[in-house]
Every structure is written in structure tokens, then in C-alpha cells.
Short mmCIF file of C-alpha atoms and ligand atoms in Angstrom, two decimals:
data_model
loop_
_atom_site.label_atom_id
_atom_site.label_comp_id
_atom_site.label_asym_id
_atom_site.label_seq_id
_atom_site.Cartn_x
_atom_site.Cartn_y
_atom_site.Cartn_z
CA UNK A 188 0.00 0.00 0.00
CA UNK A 189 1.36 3.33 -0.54
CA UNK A 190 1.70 5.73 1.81
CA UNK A 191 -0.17 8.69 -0.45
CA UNK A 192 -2.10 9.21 -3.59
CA UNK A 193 -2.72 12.99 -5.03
CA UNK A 194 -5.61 13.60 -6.79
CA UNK A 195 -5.25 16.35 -9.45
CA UNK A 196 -2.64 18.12 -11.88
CA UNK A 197 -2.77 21.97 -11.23
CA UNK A 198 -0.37 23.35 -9.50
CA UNK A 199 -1.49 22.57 -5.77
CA UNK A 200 -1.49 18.31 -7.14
CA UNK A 201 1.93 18.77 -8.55
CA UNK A 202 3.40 21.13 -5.33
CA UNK A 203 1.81 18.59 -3.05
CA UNK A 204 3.85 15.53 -5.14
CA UNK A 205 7.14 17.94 -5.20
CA UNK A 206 6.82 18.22 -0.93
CA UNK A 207 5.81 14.52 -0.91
CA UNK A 208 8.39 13.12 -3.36
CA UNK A 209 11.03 14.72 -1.36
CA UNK A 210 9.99 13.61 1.65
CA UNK A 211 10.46 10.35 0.58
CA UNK A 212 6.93 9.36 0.27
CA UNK A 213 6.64 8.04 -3.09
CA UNK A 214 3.42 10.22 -4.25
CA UNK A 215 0.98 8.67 -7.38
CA UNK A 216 -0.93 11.53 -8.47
CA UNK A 217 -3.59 10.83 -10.81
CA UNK A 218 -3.60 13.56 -13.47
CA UNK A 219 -6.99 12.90 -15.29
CA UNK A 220 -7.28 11.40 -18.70
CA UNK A 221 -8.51 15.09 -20.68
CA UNK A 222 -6.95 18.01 -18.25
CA UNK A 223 -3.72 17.46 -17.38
CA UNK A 224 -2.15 20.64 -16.41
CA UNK A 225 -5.45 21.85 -14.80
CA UNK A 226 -6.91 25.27 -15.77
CA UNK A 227 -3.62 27.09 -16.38
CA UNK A 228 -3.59 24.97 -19.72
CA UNK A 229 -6.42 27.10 -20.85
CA UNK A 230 -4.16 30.76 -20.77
CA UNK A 231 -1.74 31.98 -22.61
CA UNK A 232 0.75 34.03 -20.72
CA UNK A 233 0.77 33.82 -16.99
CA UNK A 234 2.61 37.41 -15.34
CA UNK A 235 2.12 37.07 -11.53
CA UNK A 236 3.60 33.84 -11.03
CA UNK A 237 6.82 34.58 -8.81
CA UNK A 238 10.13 33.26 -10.63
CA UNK A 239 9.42 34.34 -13.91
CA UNK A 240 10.38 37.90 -14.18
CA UNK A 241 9.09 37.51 -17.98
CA UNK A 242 6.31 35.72 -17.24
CA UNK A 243 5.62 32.17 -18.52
CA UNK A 244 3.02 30.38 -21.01
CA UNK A 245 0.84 28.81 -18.77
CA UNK A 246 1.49 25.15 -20.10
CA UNK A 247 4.82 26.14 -20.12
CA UNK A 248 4.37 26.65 -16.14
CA UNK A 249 2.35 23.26 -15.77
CA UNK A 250 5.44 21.22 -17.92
CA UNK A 251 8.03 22.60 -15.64
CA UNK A 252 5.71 21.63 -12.31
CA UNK A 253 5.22 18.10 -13.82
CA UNK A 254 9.05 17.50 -14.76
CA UNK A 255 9.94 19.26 -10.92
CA UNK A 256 7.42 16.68 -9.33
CA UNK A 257 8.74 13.72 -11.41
CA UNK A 258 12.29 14.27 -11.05
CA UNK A 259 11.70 13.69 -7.28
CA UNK A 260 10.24 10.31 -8.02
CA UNK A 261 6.41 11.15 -8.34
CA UNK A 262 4.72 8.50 -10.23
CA UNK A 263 1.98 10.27 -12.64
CA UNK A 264 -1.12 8.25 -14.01
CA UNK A 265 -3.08 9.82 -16.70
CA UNK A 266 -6.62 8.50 -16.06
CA UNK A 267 -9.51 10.01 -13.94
CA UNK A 268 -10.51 8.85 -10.35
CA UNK A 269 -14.39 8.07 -10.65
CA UNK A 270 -14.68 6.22 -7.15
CA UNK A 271 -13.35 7.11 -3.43
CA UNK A 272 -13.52 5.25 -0.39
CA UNK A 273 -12.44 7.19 2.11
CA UNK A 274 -13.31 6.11 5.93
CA UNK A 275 -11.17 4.11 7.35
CA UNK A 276 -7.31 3.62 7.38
CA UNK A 277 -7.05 2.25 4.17
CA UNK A 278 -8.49 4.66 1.30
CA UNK A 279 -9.07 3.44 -1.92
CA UNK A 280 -8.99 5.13 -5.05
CA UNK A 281 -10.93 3.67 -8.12
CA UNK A 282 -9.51 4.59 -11.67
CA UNK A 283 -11.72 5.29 -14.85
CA UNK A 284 -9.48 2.16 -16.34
CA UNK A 285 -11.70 -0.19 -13.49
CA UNK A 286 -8.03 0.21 -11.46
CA UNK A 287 -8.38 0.47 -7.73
CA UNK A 288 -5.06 2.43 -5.56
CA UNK A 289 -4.58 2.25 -2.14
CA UNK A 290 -3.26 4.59 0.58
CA UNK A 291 -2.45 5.86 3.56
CA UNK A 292 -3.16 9.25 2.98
CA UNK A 293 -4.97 10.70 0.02
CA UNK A 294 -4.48 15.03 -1.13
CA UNK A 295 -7.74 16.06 -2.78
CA UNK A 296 -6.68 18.39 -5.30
CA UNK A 297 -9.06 18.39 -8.00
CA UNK A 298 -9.78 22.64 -8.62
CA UNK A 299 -12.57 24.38 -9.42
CA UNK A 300 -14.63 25.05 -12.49
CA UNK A 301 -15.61 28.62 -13.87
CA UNK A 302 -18.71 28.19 -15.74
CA UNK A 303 -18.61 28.95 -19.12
CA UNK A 304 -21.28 30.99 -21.44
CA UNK A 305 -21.59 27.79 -23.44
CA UNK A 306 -20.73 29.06 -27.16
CA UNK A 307 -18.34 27.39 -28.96
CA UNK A 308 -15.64 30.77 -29.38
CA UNK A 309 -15.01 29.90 -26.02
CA UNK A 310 -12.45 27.27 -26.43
CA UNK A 311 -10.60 29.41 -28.95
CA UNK A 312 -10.13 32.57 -27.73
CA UNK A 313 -9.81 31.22 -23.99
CA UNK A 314 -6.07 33.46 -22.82
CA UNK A 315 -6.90 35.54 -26.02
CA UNK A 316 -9.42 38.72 -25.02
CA UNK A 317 -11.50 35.73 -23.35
CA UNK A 318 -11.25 35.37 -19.53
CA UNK A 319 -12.46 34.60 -16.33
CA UNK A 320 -10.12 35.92 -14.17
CA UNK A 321 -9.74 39.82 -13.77
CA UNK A 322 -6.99 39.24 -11.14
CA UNK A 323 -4.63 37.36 -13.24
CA UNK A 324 -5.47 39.17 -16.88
CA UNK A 325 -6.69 42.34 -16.09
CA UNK A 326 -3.41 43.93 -16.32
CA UNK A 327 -3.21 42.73 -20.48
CA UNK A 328 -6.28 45.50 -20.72
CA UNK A 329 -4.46 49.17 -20.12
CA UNK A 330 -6.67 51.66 -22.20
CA UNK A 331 -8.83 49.04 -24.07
CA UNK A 332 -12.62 48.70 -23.96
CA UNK A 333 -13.85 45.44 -22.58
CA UNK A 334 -17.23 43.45 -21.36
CA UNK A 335 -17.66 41.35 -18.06
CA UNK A 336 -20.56 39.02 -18.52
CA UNK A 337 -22.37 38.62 -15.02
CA UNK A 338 -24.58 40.23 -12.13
CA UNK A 339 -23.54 38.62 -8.74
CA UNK A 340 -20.69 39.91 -6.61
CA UNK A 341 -17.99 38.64 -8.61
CA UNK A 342 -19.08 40.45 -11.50
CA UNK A 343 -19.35 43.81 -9.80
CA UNK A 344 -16.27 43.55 -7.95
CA UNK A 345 -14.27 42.21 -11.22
CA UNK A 346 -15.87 45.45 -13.13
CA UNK A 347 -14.94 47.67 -10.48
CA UNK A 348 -11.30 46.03 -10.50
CA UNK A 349 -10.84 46.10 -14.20
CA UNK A 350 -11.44 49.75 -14.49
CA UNK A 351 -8.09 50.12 -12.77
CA UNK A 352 -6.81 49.38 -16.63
CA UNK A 353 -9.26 49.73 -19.17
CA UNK A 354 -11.11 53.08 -20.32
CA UNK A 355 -14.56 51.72 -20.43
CA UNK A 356 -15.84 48.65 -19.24
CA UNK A 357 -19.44 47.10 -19.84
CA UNK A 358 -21.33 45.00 -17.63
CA UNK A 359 -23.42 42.56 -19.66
CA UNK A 360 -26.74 41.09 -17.39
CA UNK A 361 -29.31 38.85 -18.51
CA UNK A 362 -31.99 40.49 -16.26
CA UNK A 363 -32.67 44.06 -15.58
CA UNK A 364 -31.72 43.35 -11.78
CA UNK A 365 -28.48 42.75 -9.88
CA UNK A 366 -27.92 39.45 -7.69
CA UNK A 367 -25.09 41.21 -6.17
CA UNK A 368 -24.91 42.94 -2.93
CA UNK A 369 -26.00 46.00 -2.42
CA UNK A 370 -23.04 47.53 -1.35
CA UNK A 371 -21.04 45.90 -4.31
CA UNK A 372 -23.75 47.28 -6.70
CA UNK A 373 -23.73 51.02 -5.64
CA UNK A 374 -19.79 50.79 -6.22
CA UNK A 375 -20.57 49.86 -9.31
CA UNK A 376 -23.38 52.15 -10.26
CA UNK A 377 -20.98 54.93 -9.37
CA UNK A 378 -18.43 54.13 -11.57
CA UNK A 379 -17.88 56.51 -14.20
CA UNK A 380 -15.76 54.06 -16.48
CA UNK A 381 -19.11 51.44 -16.11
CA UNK A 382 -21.93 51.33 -18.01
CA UNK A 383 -24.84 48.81 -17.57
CA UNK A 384 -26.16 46.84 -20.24
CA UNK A 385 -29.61 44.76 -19.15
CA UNK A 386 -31.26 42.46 -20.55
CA UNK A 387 -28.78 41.05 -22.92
CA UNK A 388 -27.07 37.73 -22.76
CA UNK A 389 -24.05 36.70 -25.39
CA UNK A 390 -25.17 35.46 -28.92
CA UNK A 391 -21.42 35.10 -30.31
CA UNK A 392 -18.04 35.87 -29.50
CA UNK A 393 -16.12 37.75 -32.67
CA UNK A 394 -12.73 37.12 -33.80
CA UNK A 395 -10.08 34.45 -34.73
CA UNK A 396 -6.99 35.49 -33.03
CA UNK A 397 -8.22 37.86 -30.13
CA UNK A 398 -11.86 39.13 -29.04
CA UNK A 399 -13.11 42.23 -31.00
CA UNK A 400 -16.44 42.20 -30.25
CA UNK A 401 -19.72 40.12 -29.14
CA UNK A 402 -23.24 39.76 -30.61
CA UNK A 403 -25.63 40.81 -28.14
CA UNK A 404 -29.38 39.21 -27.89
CA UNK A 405 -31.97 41.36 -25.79
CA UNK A 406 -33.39 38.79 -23.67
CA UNK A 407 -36.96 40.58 -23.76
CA UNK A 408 -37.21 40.54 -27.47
CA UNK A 409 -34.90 38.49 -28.88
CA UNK A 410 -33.56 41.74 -31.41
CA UNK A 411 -29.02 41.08 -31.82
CA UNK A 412 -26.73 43.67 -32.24
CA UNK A 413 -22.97 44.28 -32.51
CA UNK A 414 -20.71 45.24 -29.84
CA UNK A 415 -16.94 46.07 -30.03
CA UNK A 416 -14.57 44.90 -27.27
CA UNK A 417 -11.31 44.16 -26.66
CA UNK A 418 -11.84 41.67 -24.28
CA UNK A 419 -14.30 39.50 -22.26
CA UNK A 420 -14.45 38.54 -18.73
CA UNK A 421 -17.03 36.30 -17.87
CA UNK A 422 -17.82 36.05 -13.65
CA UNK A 423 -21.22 33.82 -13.72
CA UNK A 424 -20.23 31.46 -11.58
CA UNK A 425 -17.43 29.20 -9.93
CA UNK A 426 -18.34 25.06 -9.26
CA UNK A 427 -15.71 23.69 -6.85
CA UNK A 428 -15.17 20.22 -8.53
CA UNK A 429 -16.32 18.15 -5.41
CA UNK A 430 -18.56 15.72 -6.91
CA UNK A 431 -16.56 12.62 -5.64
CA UNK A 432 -16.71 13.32 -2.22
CA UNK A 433 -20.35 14.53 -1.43
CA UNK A 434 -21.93 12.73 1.18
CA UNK A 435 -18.29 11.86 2.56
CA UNK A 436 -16.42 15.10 3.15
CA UNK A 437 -17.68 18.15 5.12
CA UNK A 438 -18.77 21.10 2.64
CA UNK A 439 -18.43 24.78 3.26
CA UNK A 440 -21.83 26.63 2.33
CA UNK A 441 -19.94 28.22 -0.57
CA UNK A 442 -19.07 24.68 -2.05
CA UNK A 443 -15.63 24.18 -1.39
CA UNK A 444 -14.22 21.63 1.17
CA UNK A 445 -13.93 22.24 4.39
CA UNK A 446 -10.25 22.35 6.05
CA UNK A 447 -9.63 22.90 9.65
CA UNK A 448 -8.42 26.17 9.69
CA UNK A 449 -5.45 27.11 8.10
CA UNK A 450 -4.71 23.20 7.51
CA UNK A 451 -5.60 20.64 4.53
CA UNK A 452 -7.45 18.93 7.13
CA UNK A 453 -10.68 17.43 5.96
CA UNK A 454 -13.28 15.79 8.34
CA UNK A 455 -12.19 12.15 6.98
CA UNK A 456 -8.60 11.51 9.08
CA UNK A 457 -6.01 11.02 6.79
CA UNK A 458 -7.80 12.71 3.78
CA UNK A 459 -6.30 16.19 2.99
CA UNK A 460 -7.63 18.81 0.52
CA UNK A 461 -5.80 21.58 -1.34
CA UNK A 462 -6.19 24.03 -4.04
CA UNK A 463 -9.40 25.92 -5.62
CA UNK A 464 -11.10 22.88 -4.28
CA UNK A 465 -10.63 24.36 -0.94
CA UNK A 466 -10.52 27.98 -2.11
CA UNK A 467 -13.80 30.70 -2.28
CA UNK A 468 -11.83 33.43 -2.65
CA UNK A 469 -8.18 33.41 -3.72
CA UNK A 470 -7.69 31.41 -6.51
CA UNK A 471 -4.84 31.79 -7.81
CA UNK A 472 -2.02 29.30 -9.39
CA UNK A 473 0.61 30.44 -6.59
CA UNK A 474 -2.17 30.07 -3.38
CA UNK A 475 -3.29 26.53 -4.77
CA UNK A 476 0.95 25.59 -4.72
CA UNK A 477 0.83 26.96 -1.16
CA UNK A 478 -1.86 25.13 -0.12
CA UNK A 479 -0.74 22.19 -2.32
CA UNK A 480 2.70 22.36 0.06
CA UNK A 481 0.63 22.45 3.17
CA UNK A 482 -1.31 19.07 2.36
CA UNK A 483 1.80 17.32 1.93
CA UNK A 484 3.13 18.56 5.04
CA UNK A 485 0.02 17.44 7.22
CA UNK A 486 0.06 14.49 5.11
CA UNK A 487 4.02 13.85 6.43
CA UNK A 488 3.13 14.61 9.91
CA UNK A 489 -0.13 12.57 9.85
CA UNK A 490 2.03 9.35 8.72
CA UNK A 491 4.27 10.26 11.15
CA UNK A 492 1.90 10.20 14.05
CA UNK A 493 0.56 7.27 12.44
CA UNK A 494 3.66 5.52 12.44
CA UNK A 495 4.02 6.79 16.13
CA UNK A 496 0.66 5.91 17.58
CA UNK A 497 1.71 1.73 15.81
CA UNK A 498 4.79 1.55 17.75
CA UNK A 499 3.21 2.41 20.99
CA UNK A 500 -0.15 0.85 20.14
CA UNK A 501 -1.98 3.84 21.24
CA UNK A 502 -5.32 4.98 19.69
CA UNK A 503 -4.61 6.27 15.84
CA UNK A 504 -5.57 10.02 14.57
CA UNK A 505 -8.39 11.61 14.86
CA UNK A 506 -10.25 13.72 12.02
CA UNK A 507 -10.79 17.42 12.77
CA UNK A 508 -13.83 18.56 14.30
CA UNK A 509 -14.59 21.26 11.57
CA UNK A 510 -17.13 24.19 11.80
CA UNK A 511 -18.69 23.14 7.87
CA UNK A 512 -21.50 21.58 6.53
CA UNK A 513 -21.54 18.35 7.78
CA UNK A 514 -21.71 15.95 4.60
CA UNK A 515 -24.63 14.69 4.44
C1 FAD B 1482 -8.23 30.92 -18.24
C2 FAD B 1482 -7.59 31.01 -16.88
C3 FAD B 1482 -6.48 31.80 -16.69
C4 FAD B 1482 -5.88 31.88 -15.44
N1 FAD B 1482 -4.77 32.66 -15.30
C5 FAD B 1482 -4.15 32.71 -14.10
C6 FAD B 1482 -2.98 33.51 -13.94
O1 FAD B 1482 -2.52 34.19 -14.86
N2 FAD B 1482 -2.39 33.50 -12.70
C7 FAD B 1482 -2.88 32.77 -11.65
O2 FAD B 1482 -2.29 32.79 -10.57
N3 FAD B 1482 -3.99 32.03 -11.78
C8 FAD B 1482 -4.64 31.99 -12.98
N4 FAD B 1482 -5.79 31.26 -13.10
C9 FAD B 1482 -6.29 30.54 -11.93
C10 FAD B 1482 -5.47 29.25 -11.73
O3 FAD B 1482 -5.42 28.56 -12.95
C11 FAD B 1482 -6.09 28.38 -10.65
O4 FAD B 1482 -6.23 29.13 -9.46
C12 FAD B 1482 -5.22 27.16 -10.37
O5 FAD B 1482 -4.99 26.44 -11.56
C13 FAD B 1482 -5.88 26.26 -9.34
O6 FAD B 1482 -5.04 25.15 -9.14
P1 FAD B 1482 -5.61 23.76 -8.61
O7 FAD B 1482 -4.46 22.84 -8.62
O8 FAD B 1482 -6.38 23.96 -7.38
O9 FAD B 1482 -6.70 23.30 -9.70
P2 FAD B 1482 -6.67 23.11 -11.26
O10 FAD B 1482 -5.60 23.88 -11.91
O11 FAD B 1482 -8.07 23.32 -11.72
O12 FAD B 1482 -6.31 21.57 -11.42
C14 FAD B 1482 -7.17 20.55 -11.00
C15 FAD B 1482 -6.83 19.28 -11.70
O13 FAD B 1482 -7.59 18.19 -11.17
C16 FAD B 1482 -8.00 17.37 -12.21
N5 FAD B 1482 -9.15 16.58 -11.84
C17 FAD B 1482 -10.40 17.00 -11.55
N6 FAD B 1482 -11.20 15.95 -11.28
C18 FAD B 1482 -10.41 14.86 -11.39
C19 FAD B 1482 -10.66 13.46 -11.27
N7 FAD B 1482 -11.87 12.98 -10.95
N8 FAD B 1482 -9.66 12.58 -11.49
C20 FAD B 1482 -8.42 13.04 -11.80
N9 FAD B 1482 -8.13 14.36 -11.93
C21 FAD B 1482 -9.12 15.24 -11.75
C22 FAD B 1482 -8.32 18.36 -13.32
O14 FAD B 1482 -8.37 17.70 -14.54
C23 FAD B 1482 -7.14 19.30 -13.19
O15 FAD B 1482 -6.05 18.81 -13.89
C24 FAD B 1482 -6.41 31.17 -14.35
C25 FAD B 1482 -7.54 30.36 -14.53
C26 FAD B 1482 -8.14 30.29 -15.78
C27 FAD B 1482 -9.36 29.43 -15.97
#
């Protein structure tokens, strides 16, 4: 049996195998069969990662944390976990090749998803014009004219954020209300550099190398227009990828697993989440290595106190109590 098994290939999987590797733990991390690389595959250039004064292509980034892990000894599985069991000492991990891995430990690492508008320019011009993340791209939009698709809190606070660079920024909502809070709205509202546009959801997404504009359809009565933009955010929505463990691990009311406070720590002992999986409101590549680091580390110490509580024949770990959901 091994002693852990990481489940995801972003950058908090591939941290947590770099920690584990070198701590002699011999780490399989199953990388998925489709994503490997997680969501930093989808972007171009990546300029706030530390250590790359240039910045780096985002795949560019995932290679180098793959070869880093791998040169320590991490073993790396391309297939997708489709099964956990998770009480117990013994978890077991059940591949989408019928496989079944067992471990000690197991790092939950699996990210988050942004939801997407659903039209096919999407997967094109994803890292060109097209994003979902105002903290990370904003920056590429000094003096430009761009859209952010949405009408929660995210979508307010990534206008208001994004008018730090661009001249004029749009806020595209399907209704002719805001979800967002009030507070978050009024900033919003008073924003010279914002202007509302209601009722209208996203017919098309223009261009072949970079966004220059959107078809707009007026959700009332159906009539389309043009729109020119240099770029599109879209802030609808955020699904913490957490469908294998409902029902087992304890849930945050946002979505995202719940760790005992600054720890990985899940409620299952010996189970250890890290990442955007864990993560309402960071979500960045270099807080999902941090917390990737951290798992590993509780990982090493729970083995160790594992190991510990064997020799002396004492009771073995307990889980957390944690102040979540309680899975239900
Ligand atoms: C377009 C885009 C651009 C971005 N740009 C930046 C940027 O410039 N700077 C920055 O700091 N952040 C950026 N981010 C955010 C950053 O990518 C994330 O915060 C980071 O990747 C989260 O890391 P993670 O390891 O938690 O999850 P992810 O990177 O999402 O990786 C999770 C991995 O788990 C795998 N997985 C899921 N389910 C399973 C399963 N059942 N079995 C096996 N594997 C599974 C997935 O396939 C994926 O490989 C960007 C995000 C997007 C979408």
C-alpha cells in the first residue's frame, strides 16, 4: 500500500507531489485522462507567477511543475478517479481504467470550475481577449474597452477592479436586476468608467486570433446587435469540482471543502484537501501551490503520528472537528 495518492494536476497536485516526493513518500498523483495541467492549460501568458520575471506560457508553467514533481520520483497516471472510499485507514482510489489504488493518505486536489457561457468561441479565444479571471489578466487590458458578462458579486467587484486598466468597461446582465450585494452594486453604479447593459445575454463571440467584439441578444425581445470589445471577462459562476466526495467530506456553504483552519485537514482523518477545491476566494495558481505544500506537510506529519501511535499501540488520529456543513 502506498503511503499517499494525489488527486489532481494543477499546480497545488503537482506542489503537493514535489513536498511529498522529497519527503520520501513516493506520491501517485492521478492527473486525469482530458486536463492534465489543470486550468492554467487554458491561458496563454501567466505574469504574476513569482520566478518568472518575464512571465511564462501557462502550459509552459504546468510542464516545468510536472518534470519538478517527477524528477523527485512522483509516479503520474493519466486517467480520472471516478470512485473514493475514504473512511477508514485504508483509502481506496478507483480509476476510470476499473483500477483500484490504495493509501495511507490521500491530497484532494481536484480545482474548481468557472462556468462557461456555453458558445463554442469559447475554447478558442480562452487566454486571447476571453477570460475569467480579472486578477490574473486584467493587467493585459491598459486603455482598451472590454465586457464582463455577469450580475452577482464577482461580477461587480471584477468590473470595479478592471477599471483600474481599461477606459470603459461594460457590464453585460441577462436580467434588468443585480444578484449582487447591495453595497457591491452602488460601487458599481458609481463608476464613471461602467456602463450597464440589461437584458442582454451573449449570442457570439467575434474574432479568430483575439476578441473584438460580441453579438448581443436582448433577452426581452430576442432583437441582436454588434458590440466592439477588446476583451471578455465572464464572472457567472465558480463550481468547486467536489462531486466525488459529497456525502463523505464536510462542505463549506460556498461549495468548497472544508479544512480545519489554516490546515488541509478534511473531516475524513487522513484525507487532505488543497487548491481551488478548498478555495472561495483566492484562486490563484501560486495560493493553490501553497496550499498544495501544506497538504503534503500534514500528510508527512499525519504518517508520522501514524507511524508513532503503531509503535506504541496507542489509539490512531483523529479527524478534525470542523465548523462546515456536515456531509450529508
Ligand atoms: C483561463 C484562466 C487563466 C488563469 N490565469 C491565471 C494567472 O494568470 N495567474 C494565476 O495565478 N492564476 C490563474 N488562473 C487561476 C489558476 O489557474 C487556478 O487558481 C489554479 O490552476 C488552481 O489550481 P488547482 O491545482 O487547485 O486546480 P486546477 O488547476 O483546476 O487543477 C485541478 C486538476 O484536477 C483534475 N481533476 C479533476 N477531477 C479529477 C478526477 N476525478 N480525477 C483526476 N483528476 C481530476 C483536473 O483535470 C485538473 O487537472 C487562471 C484560470 C483560468 C481558468
Amino acid at each position: 500500500m502506498r503511503d499517499i495518492i494525489i488527486i489532481g494536476s494543477g499546480p497545488a497536485g503537482f506542489t503537493a507531489a514535489i513536498y511529498a516526493a522529497r519527503a520520501q513518500l513516493n506520491p501517485l498523483l492521478i492527473a486525469s485522462s482530458v486536463e492534465i495541467g489543470g486550468e492554467l492549460m487554458n491561458t496563454t501568458e501567466v505574469e504574476n507567477y513569482p520566478g518568472f520575471p518575464e512571465g511564462i506560457m501557462g502550459p509552459d508553467l504546468m510542464t516545468n511543475f510536472q518534470q519538478q514533481a517527477e524528477r523527485f520520483g512522483t509516479e503520474v497516471v493519466y486517467d480520472d478517479v471516478v470512485e473514493l472510499e475514504l473512511d477508514g485507514p485504508v483509502k481506496r482510489v478507483k480509476l476510470g481504467n476499473g483500477g483500484v489504488e490504495e493509501a495511507r493518505t490521500v491530497v484532494y486536489a481536484t480545482g474548481s470550475a468557472y462556468r462557461k457561457l456555453g458558445l463554442p468561441e469559447e475554447e478558442v479565444l480562452s487566454g486571447h481577449g476571453l477570460s475569467w479571471c480579472a486578477t490574473c489578466d486584467g493587467f493585459f487590458f491598459r486603455q482598451k474597452t472590454i465586457a464582463v458578462v455577469g450580475g452577482g458579486d464577482s461580477a461587480m467587484e471584477e468590473a470595479t477592479f478592471l477599471t483600474r486598466f481599461a477606459d470603459k468597461v461594460y457590464v453585460i446582465h441577462r436580467r434588468d436586476t443585480l444578484k449582487a450585494s447591495k453595497i457591491m452594486q452602488q460601487r458599481a453604479f458609481d463608476n464613471e468608467k461602467i456602463e450597464f447593459i440589461w437584458n442582454a445575454e451573449i449570442a457570439a463571440i467575434h474574432g479568430t486570433d483575439a476578441v473584438t467584439g460580441v453579438t448581443l441578444r436582448d433577452t426581452v425581445n430576442g432583437e441582436e446587435r454588434g458590440l466592439d470589445l477588446d476583451g471578455l471577462f465572464v464572472a457567472i459562476g465558480n463550481d468547486p469540482r467536489t462531486h466525488l466526495v459529497h456525502g463523505k467530506l464536510d462542505l463549506t456553504a460556498e461549495g468548497t471543502i472544508a479544512v480545519d483552519g489554516r490546515s488541509s485537514r478534511t473531516s475524513i482523518a487522513g484525507v487532505f484537501a488543497a487548491g481551488d477545491v478548498i478555495d472561495p476566494n483566492y484562486r490563484q495558481a501560486i495560493t493553490a501551490a501553497g496550499t498544495g505544500a501544506a497538504a503534503a506537510l500534514d500528510a508527512e506529519h499525519y504518517l508520522a503520528a501514524l507511524d508513532a501511535s503503531d509503535d506504541e499501540e496507542a489509539a490512531p488520529v483523529a479527524a478534525p472537528e470542523l465548523a462546515g456543513v456536515a456531509a450529508e
